[in-house]
Each structure stands twice: as C-alpha cells, then as structure tokens.
Amino acid sequence: MKSIKVGILGLGTVGGGTANVLQRNAAEITRRAGRDIEVIIASVRDLTRERRCDCSSLHLTTDPAEVVNHPDVDIVVELIGGETQAKDLVLQAIDNGKHVVTANKALIALHGNEIFAAAQEEGVSVLFEAAVAGGISIIKSIREGMAGNRIDLVAGIINGTGNFILTEMRDKGRPFAEVLTEAQALGYAEADPTFDVEGIDAAHKLTILASIAFGIPLQFENVYTEGISELSLTDVAYAEELGYRIKHLGIAKADASGVELRVHPTLIPAKRLIANVNGVMNAVMVRGDAVGNTLHYGAGAGAEPTASAVVADIVDVARTITADPHSRVPHLAFQPDALANLPIKAQDEFKCAYYLRFEVNDVAGVMSQLSAQFADQDISIEAITQKEPQPGDDFVSVIFITQRTLEGRVDRAIKRIEAMQDVRCKTVKIRVEHLN
Amino acid sequence: MKSIKVGILGLGTVGGGTANVLQRNAAEITRRAGRDIEVIIASVRDLTRERRCDCSSLHLTTDPAEVVNHPDVDIVVELIGGETQAKDLVLQAIDNGKHVVTANKALIALHGNEIFAAAQEEGVSVLFEAAVAGGISIIKSIREGMAGNRIDLVAGIINGTGNFILTEMRDKGRPFAEVLTEAQALGYAEADPTFDVEGIDAAHKLTILASIAFGIPLQFENVYTEGISELSLTDVAYAEELGYRIKHLGIAKADASGVELRVHPTLIPAKRLIANVNGVMNAVMVRGDAVGNTLHYGAGAGAEPTASAVVADIVDVARTITADPHSRVPHLAFQPDALANLPIKAQDEFKCAYYLRFEVNDVAGVMSQLSAQFADQDISIEAITQKEPQPGDDFVSVIFITQRTLEGRVDRAIKRIEAMQDVRCKTVKIRVEHLN
C-alpha cells in the first residue's frame, strides 16, 4: 500500500522525539499500520541548530507554510505550540485537505470548536491525543473505550510539574518555592512557571476531557482555576494526619443540574490509587455508569511519551485515510450536531466536601462558636481537629472537614467566622473529593 | 443514517447487561455513534425464564442459528461462552457477512487465529474488548493507543476472583479455602472454581494480550500456568514483612531471545500502584519503549462493566461499517501477514527474581550450606531472612530473595538443597517481579 507522508511543524523536544520514534520503530509501526509512514519535511526555527533526530532523509525548512502546502504531505503534525501561528497553520493545512495531528492543548482548548468545524467541512481528521496526559491515551479511552457509558466524573492529575512539586513537598517537607526552583533546574518547569503552577495548563486539558466525556463544546473560559502556589506545608502535613493526600486535580462532574469544571488542590483519601501517583506521572480517573471507576496512569510529558501519542494518532489517521469521513470517530467523541450546551455551574454551586483551617485564639467557647456557624448554614461536619499551639504561637489551628455541601454555604460560614473576634487569620479552604 | 441492527447470542448476565446498557444509554450512544443501535433479536436457552432486561422490542428465540442467519442483523454479539457452539455460530455469522462482537476469552484464545482469518477473508470485524479485563479497554489501549511503541512487558491482574481471594487472605489473614467458599457464596467464583483459581482464565486473557502487544499468533498452549490454590498465609505474611505483596499476575515479556508467557503468583514491591489493586478489580501494566510504564485499572467482570466493553465494540463497528475492510484496525493489532513466530521460552529460561522459603533444622552451618548452593549456580542473593521457630515447630524457615536469574539455575539449586540432610520440607518458590 502507498506510504503515508508526514510533515512536522517544529523539531524541538516533541518533534525530535516523534521523528525518532517513527524511525526507530518503523518496522513495528508498519507491521501495525499496514503501510510505511515517512516524515518527508519538517519546519524548524534555525537550520543550523543541532537536532535531536536523524534528519538525513527529510527536507528541513524555516518556512512552516512549506510544510502545510506540500503537495505530497498527507498528515501535518503540529508541534510548535502557542496558539496564534499554530492556529493559522492548522487551519491552512485543513483547507489544503491535510489531516492534522497536534500535541497543542492550548490550541485545542481555545480554538478547537473552530478547528473541528473546519475539519468536518473538509472531511479530514484532527487528532490530539498528545494534548492531554501524554502517552496515556486517555482521549481514546474516553472517546471510544467508554462509548457505551454515561460519564459523570473525570478527575485527573494532568500536570506533571505540579505533581512533582506536591510529591516533594509531602515526601521531604520542602516548601513550594524551593521545590519549584529545583523543578526548573531539572527542566520539569518552565522559566515562567505560571501555566503549570497556577493551573492554566491543567485547565486547558480539563477543557478537552470534559468536552469528550460529556459531549459539550470546548469552553476553557468556564473552567474555575486555582493553582498550588499558595499551598503551605502545614496543610500538606495536616491532610496526611487526617488520612488524606493533597493532589492538584482537574475535575469535571456532570449531574442533572449541570456541569462543574474546576482545577484546584484537592484532598483525596490516601488509600485511593490516584493519591499514590507520584512525581511527574499523570493519572486520570473516569467514572461511567456501566463501567464504574477506571484509572489510566502513565507519563504525561516528555519527548518520547508525547511522541508515543502523536505516533498513535498518525497510525489512526493512516488506518482510516480511505474511510468515509462521516464514519470516522467524531473529534469530540460526540457527533458535532449532537453536542449539548449543558449549564456550567458557578463557584457557589460547586458541591463537594471541604477542609477548612482557622487560626483562633485559644479561649474557651471558640470551637462551639465556629460549629454554630456551620449549623446555621446547614453544613454537617465530618471531623474536627484542634492542634496544639506551635512554639511561639499564641493561637491554635482548628480544622474542620465538612460533609458534601454547596460551596456557597461554606463561603457564607467562612465570612461570618472570619468576622469573629477570636479568629485570627485568613482561612485555608481546600476542597475534598472522596472519588469513590 | 440507517440504524445498526444487533442480534445477541445469550441473554444471561452479560447479555442482559448489554441489552440494558444499549437501552438505558441509547440517546448518549446515538450522539456518539451517529446512528441508532437497536437489538432486534436474541437467542436464549429458555423462553420462560425471567429476564434481566426489557425484551419487549426484540424477538426472542431458542434457536441461535436464527440470530446469525437473520438477514437484518449487522452485528452478532456472542455472549453464550464456551468454545464449541460459540465457535460454530461465530464462524457462521462471519460467513454470512456479519460483524461479530464477543466477550469470550476462551474462544479467542483457542480459536482466534482461525476466526480472524475467516473474518479477514470476509472483510468483517470481530471485536473482543470484553474478553480481557472487562471495561478497562486494555485491548484498544494496546492495539491503538500504543501503536508507536515496541512493547516489552505486559503484567496484569486479570482475574478478579483470584484477586479477591488474595486480598482477603492478606487483609484478614484468612486461608485460601475459606475465602474461596465465601467468593462462591458472593457469586465471584463459579461452583467449579478451577478456571479462576488455577489460572486458566488468566492464561486465556494473557494469550490475547501477548498477541496484540508483540504481534505473535495466539498460542494458549504455550502459556505456563500456575494457580493460587497452593498459596499459604505464611508466605503472604512473609512477603508483606519483606515489603512485597503477592498478586496473581499474567506476565508476557519479550526480549531479543524470545517471549515469556506465564501466569503465577508473584511478589511485587508493595509501593507499586498495581500492588494496591484490591478486591475483584483488574489492572494491567504495559511498558513501551516510547511511553514507558502505563497502568490501566477498572472492573474486570460483572454485567455492566463487561457490557461497557461490548457496547464500545458495537459502536466501533458502527463507526467503521462503511469503511474499506483493509483500512480497519487489524484484529491482533498487527497486520495478519505481519505476525511473527517469535520463540517462546521454556520454564527453565524464565528470567526473574525468586522468593524461596526452606524449612531447615535449626543447626549451625545450615545457612552457609544453602548459600553455597546458590553461589554454585551463580545466583546472587538480594536478601536473606531467618524466622524464629513457630511454637511447636522444631524447624526454622529460611527465606532467600534472589536477584534476577534464570529459573533453570534456581531449580538446580533447589534440587540440591532439598537433598540436604537438614532441609525438612518441600521448598516454596514464588517469582518476584519489580515492575519498574
């Protein structure tokens, strides 16, 4: 059968990794795909730079338009990142009738609706497995493997940098800022770490997961996002004592009243498998009404794990390149005309349990005053712990873990508690998910 | 678009579950598949029996041939189990140009090569996601999600009954026979538990996983199989003390010298995620050269999780029903003419670490005599523990954990040790896998 010809935009970490995997495993890939897959052209920023891959058999250009307009290219692989130039190039490739494979989560989260509409119009595929959780193939598992289910929960550790930092904080008792500096030195975190530590990267990925799980349009703007930069070692340690572990999760929940889309630090029972996913690894839990709980674990980033997903997408395109475009798996798992605009819940409508830490004067009666505020808001309390004052402190920490309730109620209780005379300091509020 | 018409062979637990999921999630499934999927006929053994599903809209028959020969049926779903009648019906369905979906691991493991050849000839699909690890979609993850990888290891907890028994033995210190009786009462184990506890069911599943991971023909007859019925609480407890947990694993390994296919109790470091998969849950670890280690976790059996996989396969067929038959994903992940007859290693060529427990007379010098036998066979020892004699015993237990070595060497050392005067009893040998 005719070979499939690939053009790559960007030969950096992931681009180089993709070229390497395609070359190294060429025999294995052809045995699976039933055709050869060859990279014939790639665009780079600087022709003189040393490459991570053998480029002897492909044409290098500094002009990305040459890749998307190349008449022999069947599949354009977009690995330049960012969303402005990437979007233009992807749309041009689609317009030229090329299939597209991309690892670009920002591009899909922010412009996916437009890109998929264009692809649908042209009858080409745009695959993006590498955009979420690298080599885990979570997109395929949800989109195809769980096609018989009504999915009501996706909860994932989908940013390796953040998970590395939280793991170090917990295991070694090192504060956030110190671990971040190490993560930057190790190459796990960017010089500007905002996207990773403030949850933006995770929010891009959650946007994609929620869309394919629930059949809703991509809507990054509706994701509530909280990072890990404010997290203190005190709460990491208290969570452990209470039998929980703090993970930075992307959570999408659907029920009859709407959808919650949120990214934030979360207490999870320490015995859950996902609570034991450490270092830079990723894991996504998905719950369907037929299958129950599933967990999908693997490397979420890095040259080769990401390349693994890119190559799987290339093979998928290769296998279906002659198929009726209307019989392919829909980009967002659901047929484009069957996406539903489910209501997205505001923050005060979130429903979960809460870990709340107050610093209060060590005087009689304060605990009962606090408890009264929760009762007033109809919030049931699961557990209360009062900590001895630390040496030098003239206050005590009081920790409440609530039962599942509405966040609006919790925030009202906090507001009243913070107005009380014996309460010292800004409350720490961390959401709790039992994931059972 | 024209609806897809399904005929089901067998409306028992899984058949009833499949009909229920297709009915309950009909709207969701149509939104994904782009067409309605309707069950129009099902064969049952006894028309008068009470059903687990609403059968008002489908034709029930006691004649399975009516299902496979029905002119309107697009997909035959085989859920009667066993391998004689099931094979005949599946081959007849293929001959009639029907696509087939089955949950029957024995059928695929024993007759898959013949069935897939017939399907290939006829240009139809035979999908079998439900045959391994229920709703986890491990077949799809390996076959498609890891298509860019050279896979060298698959290790899975793929029998829920066995894992339930091992979990109870460890958590509650209850002996094998007692837990088995409970598992039978709970419906987790059959009246004749041989398939589950002697590893035959796991060997069927491992046969399938190894084939799609390495691109080798199905070869159940070459799987080395050991069950859990001989496992004692003593070793379960000693393994824990040494930082390991005993799981019943299906393991397929490939290296330059050939393939190991084996099912047996295995010590795994307790901190591995897969060591913490408990109860009836399944999990499969797959390692690829690009992606690294991945883990896929979920329910491996039961009406609805199995139905989840069956329905996913039905949707897959529905989506590609108009596709060029030669562009579909190959049944065994690799193109039929690209399967390789890799050499399968004999037991004495297995390579792993070993937990060995000897009962010896408590006399001076016995430990050094044992150690000398290992040195003689060039086996390095990772750890040695000698246990105090139990009350009433006049012997002591000595446990060796070896480093990775050939099983032939270990067996030679054991044979010589068992011939020694101060060694009391049959040696316990359990394989150790570090899975890192």
Short mmCIF file of N, CA and C in Angstrom, two decimals, chain A residues 180-321:
data_model
loop_
_atom_site.label_atom_id
_atom_site.label_comp_id
_atom_site.label_asym_id
_atom_site.label_seq_id
_atom_site.Cartn_x
_atom_site.Cartn_y
_atom_site.Cartn_z
N LEU A 180 9.99 24.36 43.53
CA LEU A 180 9.80 24.95 42.19
C LEU A 180 11.15 25.26 41.55
N THR A 181 12.04 25.84 42.34
CA THR A 181 13.37 26.15 41.82
C THR A 181 14.07 24.88 41.34
N GLU A 182 13.94 23.81 42.11
CA GLU A 182 14.57 22.55 41.69
C GLU A 182 13.92 22.02 40.41
N ALA A 183 12.57 22.12 40.34
CA ALA A 183 11.86 21.64 39.16
C ALA A 183 12.33 22.39 37.92
N GLN A 184 12.60 23.68 38.09
CA GLN A 184 13.10 24.46 36.95
C GLN A 184 14.49 23.99 36.55
N ALA A 185 15.34 23.71 37.56
CA ALA A 185 16.70 23.24 37.26
C ALA A 185 16.67 21.89 36.56
N LEU A 186 15.69 21.03 36.92
CA LEU A 186 15.57 19.70 36.32
C LEU A 186 14.91 19.74 34.94
N GLY A 187 14.41 20.91 34.56
CA GLY A 187 13.74 21.01 33.27
C GLY A 187 12.28 20.59 33.33
N TYR A 188 11.75 20.31 34.51
CA TYR A 188 10.33 19.94 34.64
C TYR A 188 9.44 21.18 34.57
N ALA A 189 9.97 22.33 34.98
CA ALA A 189 9.16 23.56 34.97
C ALA A 189 9.82 24.61 34.10
N GLU A 190 9.00 25.40 33.44
CA GLU A 190 9.49 26.47 32.58
C GLU A 190 10.08 27.60 33.44
N ALA A 191 10.86 28.48 32.78
CA ALA A 191 11.38 29.67 33.46
C ALA A 191 10.21 30.49 34.02
N ASP A 192 9.17 30.68 33.21
CA ASP A 192 7.93 31.26 33.73
C ASP A 192 6.97 30.11 34.03
N PRO A 193 6.83 29.77 35.31
CA PRO A 193 6.08 28.55 35.65
C PRO A 193 4.57 28.76 35.77
N THR A 194 4.09 29.95 35.42
CA THR A 194 2.69 30.29 35.66
C THR A 194 1.72 29.23 35.13
N PHE A 195 1.90 28.82 33.87
CA PHE A 195 0.97 27.87 33.26
C PHE A 195 0.85 26.58 34.07
N ASP A 196 1.99 26.11 34.60
CA ASP A 196 1.96 24.87 35.36
C ASP A 196 1.43 25.08 36.78
N VAL A 197 2.02 26.04 37.51
CA VAL A 197 1.70 26.10 38.94
C VAL A 197 0.40 26.84 39.22
N GLU A 198 -0.06 27.65 38.29
CA GLU A 198 -1.34 28.32 38.53
C GLU A 198 -2.52 27.57 37.89
N GLY A 199 -2.25 26.40 37.32
CA GLY A 199 -3.34 25.54 36.88
C GLY A 199 -3.86 25.80 35.48
N ILE A 200 -3.21 26.69 34.75
CA ILE A 200 -3.74 27.03 33.42
C ILE A 200 -3.57 25.86 32.45
N ASP A 201 -2.39 25.24 32.50
CA ASP A 201 -2.14 24.07 31.67
C ASP A 201 -3.16 22.97 31.98
N ALA A 202 -3.38 22.72 33.25
CA ALA A 202 -4.36 21.70 33.64
C ALA A 202 -5.77 22.09 33.18
N ALA A 203 -6.07 23.37 33.22
CA ALA A 203 -7.40 23.83 32.79
C ALA A 203 -7.60 23.63 31.29
N HIS A 204 -6.53 23.83 30.51
CA HIS A 204 -6.62 23.53 29.07
C HIS A 204 -7.00 22.05 28.88
N LYS A 205 -6.30 21.19 29.61
CA LYS A 205 -6.51 19.76 29.43
C LYS A 205 -7.90 19.35 29.94
N LEU A 206 -8.30 19.93 31.07
CA LEU A 206 -9.62 19.60 31.61
C LEU A 206 -10.72 20.01 30.63
N THR A 207 -10.53 21.14 29.99
CA THR A 207 -11.49 21.60 28.98
C THR A 207 -11.73 20.52 27.94
N ILE A 208 -10.63 19.91 27.49
CA ILE A 208 -10.72 18.88 26.46
C ILE A 208 -11.38 17.61 27.01
N LEU A 209 -10.94 17.18 28.18
CA LEU A 209 -11.51 15.96 28.76
C LEU A 209 -13.01 16.10 29.01
N ALA A 210 -13.42 17.24 29.54
CA ALA A 210 -14.84 17.44 29.85
C ALA A 210 -15.68 17.40 28.57
N SER A 211 -15.14 17.99 27.53
CA SER A 211 -15.88 18.03 26.27
C SER A 211 -16.13 16.62 25.73
N ILE A 212 -15.09 15.80 25.70
CA ILE A 212 -15.28 14.46 25.13
C ILE A 212 -16.01 13.52 26.09
N ALA A 213 -15.96 13.82 27.39
CA ALA A 213 -16.67 12.96 28.34
C ALA A 213 -18.16 13.23 28.34
N PHE A 214 -18.54 14.52 28.27
CA PHE A 214 -19.94 14.88 28.44
C PHE A 214 -20.63 15.27 27.13
N GLY A 215 -19.84 15.45 26.06
CA GLY A 215 -20.46 15.90 24.81
C GLY A 215 -20.88 17.36 24.85
N ILE A 216 -20.00 18.20 25.41
CA ILE A 216 -20.26 19.64 25.46
C ILE A 216 -19.19 20.37 24.66
N PRO A 217 -19.48 21.58 24.16
CA PRO A 217 -18.44 22.30 23.42
C PRO A 217 -17.25 22.62 24.33
N LEU A 218 -16.09 22.82 23.71
CA LEU A 218 -14.90 23.24 24.45
C LEU A 218 -15.15 24.63 25.04
N GLN A 219 -14.84 24.82 26.31
CA GLN A 219 -15.12 26.13 26.93
C GLN A 219 -14.14 26.41 28.07
N PHE A 220 -12.92 26.67 27.66
CA PHE A 220 -11.86 26.99 28.62
C PHE A 220 -12.25 28.13 29.55
N GLU A 221 -12.98 29.09 29.01
CA GLU A 221 -13.32 30.30 29.78
C GLU A 221 -14.21 29.97 30.98
N ASN A 222 -14.81 28.80 30.98
CA ASN A 222 -15.70 28.44 32.09
C ASN A 222 -15.06 27.53 33.14
N VAL A 223 -13.76 27.31 33.01
CA VAL A 223 -13.10 26.45 34.00
C VAL A 223 -12.63 27.30 35.19
N TYR A 224 -13.07 26.94 36.38
CA TYR A 224 -12.59 27.58 37.61
C TYR A 224 -11.18 27.06 37.87
N THR A 225 -10.22 27.95 38.05
CA THR A 225 -8.82 27.52 38.12
C THR A 225 -8.09 28.10 39.33
N GLU A 226 -7.50 27.21 40.09
CA GLU A 226 -6.73 27.60 41.27
C GLU A 226 -5.44 26.80 41.22
N GLY A 227 -4.31 27.43 41.48
CA GLY A 227 -3.02 26.76 41.40
C GLY A 227 -2.56 26.21 42.74
N ILE A 228 -1.27 25.85 42.80
CA ILE A 228 -0.73 25.27 44.03
C ILE A 228 0.24 26.21 44.73
N SER A 229 0.41 27.43 44.19
CA SER A 229 1.47 28.30 44.72
C SER A 229 1.18 28.79 46.13
N GLU A 230 -0.08 28.75 46.56
CA GLU A 230 -0.43 29.23 47.90
C GLU A 230 -0.43 28.10 48.93
N LEU A 231 -0.15 26.90 48.48
CA LEU A 231 -0.30 25.75 49.38
C LEU A 231 0.85 25.70 50.39
N SER A 232 0.50 25.52 51.66
CA SER A 232 1.54 25.52 52.69
C SER A 232 1.84 24.10 53.16
N LEU A 233 3.05 23.92 53.66
CA LEU A 233 3.44 22.62 54.20
C LEU A 233 2.58 22.22 55.39
N THR A 234 2.09 23.22 56.12
CA THR A 234 1.21 22.95 57.25
C THR A 234 0.01 22.13 56.81
N ASP A 235 -0.63 22.56 55.73
CA ASP A 235 -1.84 21.85 55.31
C ASP A 235 -1.52 20.51 54.65
N VAL A 236 -0.38 20.45 53.96
CA VAL A 236 0.06 19.17 53.40
C VAL A 236 0.20 18.15 54.54
N ALA A 237 0.80 18.58 55.65
CA ALA A 237 1.03 17.66 56.77
C ALA A 237 -0.28 17.33 57.50
N TYR A 238 -1.12 18.33 57.74
CA TYR A 238 -2.40 18.07 58.41
C TYR A 238 -3.27 17.12 57.59
N ALA A 239 -3.26 17.30 56.29
CA ALA A 239 -4.04 16.41 55.41
C ALA A 239 -3.60 14.97 55.60
N GLU A 240 -2.28 14.77 55.63
CA GLU A 240 -1.74 13.41 55.84
C GLU A 240 -2.24 12.82 57.15
N GLU A 241 -2.16 13.64 58.21
CA GLU A 241 -2.58 13.15 59.53
C GLU A 241 -4.03 12.69 59.52
N LEU A 242 -4.81 13.37 58.70
CA LEU A 242 -6.24 13.05 58.65
C LEU A 242 -6.55 11.92 57.66
N GLY A 243 -5.51 11.36 57.06
CA GLY A 243 -5.72 10.22 56.16
C GLY A 243 -5.93 10.63 54.71
N TYR A 244 -5.57 11.85 54.38
CA TYR A 244 -5.73 12.35 53.01
C TYR A 244 -4.38 12.70 52.41
N ARG A 245 -4.40 12.92 51.11
CA ARG A 245 -3.23 13.44 50.43
C ARG A 245 -3.70 14.59 49.54
N ILE A 246 -2.87 15.62 49.39
CA ILE A 246 -3.28 16.75 48.55
C ILE A 246 -2.71 16.58 47.15
N LYS A 247 -3.58 16.56 46.16
CA LYS A 247 -3.19 16.48 44.76
C LYS A 247 -3.82 17.65 44.02
N HIS A 248 -3.14 18.11 42.96
CA HIS A 248 -3.73 19.16 42.13
C HIS A 248 -4.53 18.46 41.04
N LEU A 249 -5.84 18.56 41.12
CA LEU A 249 -6.71 17.81 40.21
C LEU A 249 -7.46 18.73 39.26
N GLY A 250 -7.66 18.22 38.06
CA GLY A 250 -8.67 18.76 37.18
C GLY A 250 -9.91 17.90 37.35
N ILE A 251 -11.04 18.54 37.67
CA ILE A 251 -12.25 17.78 37.97
C ILE A 251 -13.40 18.26 37.08
N ALA A 252 -14.05 17.33 36.42
CA ALA A 252 -15.27 17.65 35.65
C ALA A 252 -16.35 16.71 36.14
N LYS A 253 -17.46 17.29 36.58
CA LYS A 253 -18.57 16.49 37.11
C LYS A 253 -19.84 16.90 36.39
N ALA A 254 -20.67 15.93 36.09
CA ALA A 254 -21.95 16.26 35.45
C ALA A 254 -23.08 15.61 36.25
N ASP A 255 -24.11 16.37 36.52
CA ASP A 255 -25.34 15.78 37.05
C ASP A 255 -26.53 16.48 36.40
N ALA A 256 -27.71 16.16 36.86
CA ALA A 256 -28.90 16.67 36.18
C ALA A 256 -28.94 18.20 36.18
N SER A 257 -28.29 18.83 37.17
CA SER A 257 -28.39 20.28 37.26
C SER A 257 -27.28 21.01 36.50
N GLY A 258 -26.32 20.30 35.95
CA GLY A 258 -25.28 20.97 35.17
C GLY A 258 -23.91 20.36 35.38
N VAL A 259 -22.91 21.13 34.95
CA VAL A 259 -21.54 20.63 34.91
C VAL A 259 -20.64 21.50 35.79
N GLU A 260 -19.77 20.85 36.55
CA GLU A 260 -18.72 21.57 37.27
C GLU A 260 -17.40 21.37 36.55
N LEU A 261 -16.69 22.45 36.30
CA LEU A 261 -15.38 22.38 35.66
C LEU A 261 -14.41 23.11 36.57
N ARG A 262 -13.50 22.37 37.21
CA ARG A 262 -12.64 23.06 38.18
C ARG A 262 -11.28 22.40 38.32
N VAL A 263 -10.29 23.24 38.53
CA VAL A 263 -8.91 22.80 38.71
C VAL A 263 -8.44 23.42 40.02
N HIS A 264 -8.02 22.59 40.96
CA HIS A 264 -7.58 23.13 42.26
C HIS A 264 -6.90 22.05 43.09
N PRO A 265 -6.16 22.44 44.13
CA PRO A 265 -5.63 21.45 45.06
C PRO A 265 -6.80 20.73 45.73
N THR A 266 -6.65 19.44 45.96
CA THR A 266 -7.77 18.63 46.44
C THR A 266 -7.26 17.61 47.45
N LEU A 267 -7.97 17.47 48.57
CA LEU A 267 -7.68 16.36 49.47
C LEU A 267 -8.37 15.10 48.94
N ILE A 268 -7.61 14.01 48.83
CA ILE A 268 -8.15 12.71 48.41
C ILE A 268 -7.77 11.70 49.49
N PRO A 269 -8.65 10.74 49.80
CA PRO A 269 -8.26 9.70 50.75
C PRO A 269 -6.95 9.04 50.31
N ALA A 270 -6.01 8.89 51.26
CA ALA A 270 -4.66 8.42 50.91
C ALA A 270 -4.67 7.03 50.31
N LYS A 271 -5.73 6.26 50.57
CA LYS A 271 -5.73 4.88 50.07
C LYS A 271 -6.18 4.76 48.62
N ARG A 272 -6.70 5.81 48.03
CA ARG A 272 -7.07 5.75 46.61
C ARG A 272 -5.81 5.58 45.76
N LEU A 273 -5.92 4.80 44.70
CA LEU A 273 -4.78 4.63 43.80
C LEU A 273 -4.25 5.98 43.33
N ILE A 274 -5.16 6.88 42.94
CA ILE A 274 -4.72 8.14 42.34
C ILE A 274 -3.98 9.01 43.36
N ALA A 275 -4.24 8.80 44.64
CA ALA A 275 -3.50 9.54 45.67
C ALA A 275 -2.05 9.09 45.73
N ASN A 276 -1.76 7.93 45.16
CA ASN A 276 -0.42 7.37 45.20
C ASN A 276 0.33 7.51 43.88
N VAL A 277 -0.15 8.40 43.05
CA VAL A 277 0.53 8.70 41.79
C VAL A 277 1.50 9.84 42.08
N ASN A 278 2.79 9.56 41.95
CA ASN A 278 3.81 10.50 42.44
C ASN A 278 4.71 11.04 41.35
N GLY A 279 5.48 12.06 41.72
CA GLY A 279 6.47 12.63 40.81
C GLY A 279 5.79 13.26 39.60
N VAL A 280 6.44 13.15 38.46
CA VAL A 280 5.91 13.81 37.26
C VAL A 280 4.82 12.98 36.57
N MET A 281 4.44 11.84 37.15
CA MET A 281 3.46 10.98 36.48
C MET A 281 2.06 11.60 36.48
N ASN A 282 1.28 11.21 35.50
CA ASN A 282 -0.11 11.65 35.37
C ASN A 282 -1.04 10.46 35.59
N ALA A 283 -2.28 10.75 35.98
CA ALA A 283 -3.29 9.70 36.06
C ALA A 283 -4.66 10.36 35.95
N VAL A 284 -5.55 9.70 35.26
CA VAL A 284 -6.90 10.24 35.09
C VAL A 284 -7.90 9.17 35.51
N MET A 285 -8.79 9.54 36.40
CA MET A 285 -9.87 8.66 36.81
C MET A 285 -11.12 9.07 36.02
N VAL A 286 -11.81 8.09 35.48
CA VAL A 286 -13.05 8.35 34.75
C VAL A 286 -14.11 7.40 35.28
N ARG A 287 -15.30 7.92 35.55
CA ARG A 287 -16.38 7.08 36.07
C ARG A 287 -17.54 7.07 35.08
N GLY A 288 -17.94 5.88 34.69
CA GLY A 288 -19.09 5.73 33.80
C GLY A 288 -20.17 4.91 34.47
N ASP A 289 -21.41 5.09 34.03
CA ASP A 289 -22.50 4.38 34.73
C ASP A 289 -22.44 2.88 34.52
N ALA A 290 -21.88 2.43 33.40
CA ALA A 290 -21.77 0.98 33.18
C ALA A 290 -20.46 0.44 33.72
N VAL A 291 -19.36 1.10 33.41
CA VAL A 291 -18.04 0.54 33.74
C VAL A 291 -17.64 0.78 35.18
N GLY A 292 -18.21 1.81 35.84
CA GLY A 292 -17.76 2.17 37.18
C GLY A 292 -16.50 3.01 37.11
N ASN A 293 -15.65 2.90 38.13
CA ASN A 293 -14.41 3.68 38.17
C ASN A 293 -13.31 3.04 37.34
N THR A 294 -12.63 3.87 36.57
CA THR A 294 -11.43 3.40 35.87
C THR A 294 -10.31 4.38 36.17
N LEU A 295 -9.07 3.90 36.07
CA LEU A 295 -7.92 4.79 36.25
C LEU A 295 -6.91 4.51 35.14
N HIS A 296 -6.37 5.58 34.61
CA HIS A 296 -5.45 5.49 33.48
C HIS A 296 -4.18 6.24 33.88
N TYR A 297 -3.06 5.54 33.91
CA TYR A 297 -1.84 6.07 34.52
C TYR A 297 -0.66 6.00 33.56
N GLY A 298 0.17 7.00 33.53
CA GLY A 298 1.39 6.95 32.72
C GLY A 298 2.09 8.29 32.72
N ALA A 299 3.14 8.37 31.89
CA ALA A 299 3.89 9.62 31.80
C ALA A 299 3.09 10.65 31.04
N GLY A 300 3.01 11.86 31.59
CA GLY A 300 2.17 12.89 30.99
C GLY A 300 2.92 13.84 30.09
N ALA A 301 4.23 13.76 30.10
CA ALA A 301 5.01 14.71 29.31
C ALA A 301 6.33 14.07 28.94
N GLY A 302 7.20 14.85 28.32
CA GLY A 302 8.50 14.33 27.90
C GLY A 302 8.47 13.98 26.43
N ALA A 303 9.65 13.97 25.82
CA ALA A 303 9.75 13.79 24.37
C ALA A 303 9.10 12.48 23.92
N GLU A 304 9.50 11.37 24.52
CA GLU A 304 9.06 10.08 23.98
C GLU A 304 7.61 9.72 24.36
N PRO A 305 7.19 9.94 25.62
CA PRO A 305 5.78 9.65 25.91
C PRO A 305 4.82 10.49 25.05
N THR A 306 5.16 11.74 24.84
CA THR A 306 4.30 12.57 24.00
C THR A 306 4.35 12.06 22.56
N ALA A 307 5.56 11.71 22.10
CA ALA A 307 5.69 11.15 20.76
C ALA A 307 4.87 9.88 20.61
N SER A 308 4.80 9.08 21.67
CA SER A 308 4.00 7.85 21.63
C SER A 308 2.56 8.16 21.23
N ALA A 309 2.01 9.22 21.81
CA ALA A 309 0.63 9.61 21.50
C ALA A 309 0.52 10.19 20.09
N VAL A 310 1.51 10.99 19.71
CA VAL A 310 1.49 11.58 18.36
C VAL A 310 1.53 10.46 17.32
N VAL A 311 2.40 9.49 17.52
CA VAL A 311 2.53 8.41 16.54
C VAL A 311 1.26 7.56 16.50
N ALA A 312 0.66 7.30 17.68
CA ALA A 312 -0.60 6.54 17.69
C ALA A 312 -1.66 7.27 16.85
N ASP A 313 -1.71 8.59 16.98
CA ASP A 313 -2.66 9.36 16.17
C ASP A 313 -2.33 9.25 14.68
N ILE A 314 -1.05 9.30 14.35
CA ILE A 314 -0.65 9.18 12.94
C ILE A 314 -1.09 7.82 12.40
N VAL A 315 -0.89 6.77 13.20
CA VAL A 315 -1.31 5.43 12.77
C VAL A 315 -2.84 5.38 12.61
N ASP A 316 -3.55 6.01 13.54
CA ASP A 316 -5.01 6.07 13.42
C ASP A 316 -5.44 6.73 12.11
N VAL A 317 -4.81 7.83 11.78
CA VAL A 317 -5.14 8.51 10.52
C VAL A 317 -4.79 7.60 9.35
N ALA A 318 -3.61 6.97 9.43
CA ALA A 318 -3.18 6.11 8.33
C ALA A 318 -4.20 5.00 8.08
N ARG A 319 -4.73 4.45 9.18
CA ARG A 319 -5.65 3.32 9.04
C ARG A 319 -7.00 3.73 8.46
N THR A 320 -7.37 4.99 8.67
CA THR A 320 -8.71 5.40 8.25
C THR A 320 -8.66 6.42 7.12
N ILE A 321 -7.50 6.51 6.48
CA ILE A 321 -7.32 7.58 5.50
C ILE A 321 -8.24 7.39 4.29
#
